[in-house]
mmCIF file of C-alpha atoms in Angstrom:
data_model
loop_
_atom_site.group_PDB
_atom_site.id
_atom_site.type_symbol
_atom_site.label_atom_id
_atom_site.label_comp_id
_atom_site.label_asym_id
_atom_site.label_seq_id
_atom_site.Cartn_x
_atom_site.Cartn_y
_atom_site.Cartn_z
ATOM 1 C CA MET A 1 0.000 0.000 0.000
ATOM 2 C CA GLU A 2 2.757 2.419 0.947
ATOM 3 C CA GLU A 3 4.584 1.671 -2.317
ATOM 4 C CA LYS A 4 1.498 2.671 -4.321
ATOM 5 C CA ILE A 5 1.319 5.994 -2.502
ATOM 6 C CA ILE A 6 5.009 6.673 -3.119
ATOM 7 C CA GLU A 7 4.616 5.669 -6.768
ATOM 8 C CA SER A 8 1.650 8.026 -7.143
ATOM 9 C CA ILE A 9 3.587 10.906 -5.580
ATOM 10 C CA ASN A 10 6.563 10.221 -7.843
ATOM 11 C CA GLU A 11 4.310 10.284 -10.911
ATOM 12 C CA ARG A 12 2.832 13.627 -9.872
ATOM 13 C CA LEU A 13 6.297 15.074 -9.259
ATOM 14 C CA ARG A 14 7.414 13.857 -12.682
ATOM 15 C CA VAL A 15 4.482 15.663 -14.299
ATOM 16 C CA ILE A 16 5.244 18.850 -12.358
ATOM 17 C CA VAL A 17 8.881 18.774 -13.443
ATOM 18 C CA LEU A 18 7.926 18.165 -17.080
ATOM 19 C CA LEU A 19 5.443 21.051 -17.010
ATOM 20 C CA LEU A 20 8.012 23.375 -15.472
ATOM 21 C CA LEU A 21 10.613 22.402 -18.048
ATOM 22 C CA GLN A 22 8.129 22.918 -20.855
ATOM 23 C CA SER A 23 7.208 26.383 -19.588
ATOM 24 C CA ARG A 24 10.879 27.435 -19.599
ATOM 25 C CA ARG A 25 11.265 26.891 -23.353
ATOM 26 C CA PRO A 26 12.090 30.004 -25.374
ATOM 27 C CA GLY A 27 9.002 31.491 -26.985
ATOM 28 C CA PHE A 28 6.650 29.700 -24.583
ATOM 29 C CA LYS A 29 3.097 30.976 -24.817
ATOM 30 C CA ASN A 30 0.175 30.109 -22.587
ATOM 31 C CA PRO A 31 -1.388 26.973 -24.075
ATOM 32 C CA SER A 32 -5.103 26.691 -24.770
ATOM 33 C CA LEU A 33 -7.230 24.461 -22.564
ATOM 34 C CA ARG A 34 -7.235 21.778 -25.256
ATOM 35 C CA GLU A 35 -3.423 21.926 -25.486
ATOM 36 C CA GLN A 36 -3.190 21.639 -21.702
ATOM 37 C CA ILE A 37 -5.430 18.565 -21.752
ATOM 38 C CA LEU A 38 -3.338 16.966 -24.479
ATOM 39 C CA THR A 39 -0.086 17.731 -22.652
ATOM 40 C CA LEU A 40 -1.324 16.247 -19.394
ATOM 41 C CA LYS A 41 -2.629 13.179 -21.236
ATOM 42 C CA ASP A 42 0.750 12.773 -22.951
ATOM 43 C CA PHE A 43 2.381 12.876 -19.509
ATOM 44 C CA GLY A 44 0.288 9.853 -18.532
ATOM 45 C CA LEU A 45 -2.461 11.377 -16.428
ATOM 46 C CA ARG A 46 -5.961 9.924 -16.464
ATOM 47 C CA PRO A 47 -8.959 12.088 -17.430
ATOM 48 C CA ARG A 48 -10.101 12.306 -13.803
ATOM 49 C CA GLU A 49 -6.689 13.644 -12.745
ATOM 50 C CA ILE A 50 -6.606 16.091 -15.660
ATOM 51 C CA GLY A 51 -10.061 17.369 -14.744
ATOM 52 C CA SER A 52 -9.012 17.835 -11.145
ATOM 53 C CA ILE A 53 -5.929 19.844 -12.161
ATOM 54 C CA LEU A 54 -7.767 22.036 -14.682
ATOM 55 C CA GLY A 55 -10.985 22.426 -12.690
ATOM 56 C CA ARG A 56 -13.148 20.731 -15.331
ATOM 57 C CA SER A 57 -15.480 17.750 -15.154
ATOM 58 C CA ASN A 58 -14.433 14.264 -16.148
ATOM 59 C CA THR A 59 -17.097 14.373 -18.872
ATOM 60 C CA TYR A 60 -15.640 17.560 -20.357
ATOM 61 C CA ILE A 61 -12.111 16.126 -20.393
ATOM 62 C CA ASN A 62 -13.271 12.896 -22.043
ATOM 63 C CA LYS A 63 -15.183 14.889 -24.674
ATOM 64 C CA GLU A 64 -12.095 16.960 -25.486
ATOM 65 C CA LEU A 65 -9.889 13.860 -25.663
ATOM 66 C CA PHE A 66 -12.409 12.255 -28.029
ATOM 67 C CA GLU A 67 -12.331 15.341 -30.273
ATOM 68 C CA LEU A 68 -8.521 15.360 -30.246
ATOM 69 C CA ARG A 69 -8.416 11.685 -31.266
ATOM 70 C CA LYS A 70 -10.990 12.354 -34.002
ATOM 71 C CA VAL A 71 -8.909 15.218 -35.441
ATOM 72 C CA LYS A 72 -5.823 13.016 -35.329
ATOM 73 C CA ARG A 73 -7.658 10.221 -37.200
ATOM 74 C CA VAL A 74 -8.842 12.624 -39.908
ATOM 75 C CA LYS A 75 -5.335 14.035 -40.386
ATOM 76 C CA ARG A 76 -3.864 10.540 -40.591
ATOM 77 C CA SER A 77 -6.530 9.501 -43.095
ATOM 78 C CA LYS A 78 -5.838 12.524 -45.325
ATOM 79 C CA HIS A 79 -2.111 11.835 -45.149
ATOM 80 C CA GLU A 80 -2.624 8.208 -46.196
ATOM 81 C CA LYS A 81 -4.810 9.281 -49.142
ATOM 82 C CA ARG A 82 -2.106 11.665 -50.363
ATOM 83 C CA LYS A 83 0.460 8.926 -50.015
ATOM 84 C CA ARG A 84 -1.629 6.578 -52.183
ATOM 85 C CA ARG A 85 -2.066 9.231 -54.884
ATOM 86 C CA LYS A 86 1.679 9.754 -55.181
ATOM 87 C CA LYS A 87 2.298 6.055 -55.895
#
């Protein structure tokens, strides 16, 4: 049980460090809410944790993640179609 707590704390600290490092990049601008959701998801946080950090509901976070995946699928599909045309 204690190991799980320590592991959870370590994961949170890792995310904090990554966010701090990202904010120190030259030319850093404040990311949109959608970009923040994507960043936190990429760092391995679950939708419930993301919602807690950003002050949004779990439903809202899941909806945004769904939209982000949909956009990614469409872009990938268009890229594959272009690839086929070139052959």
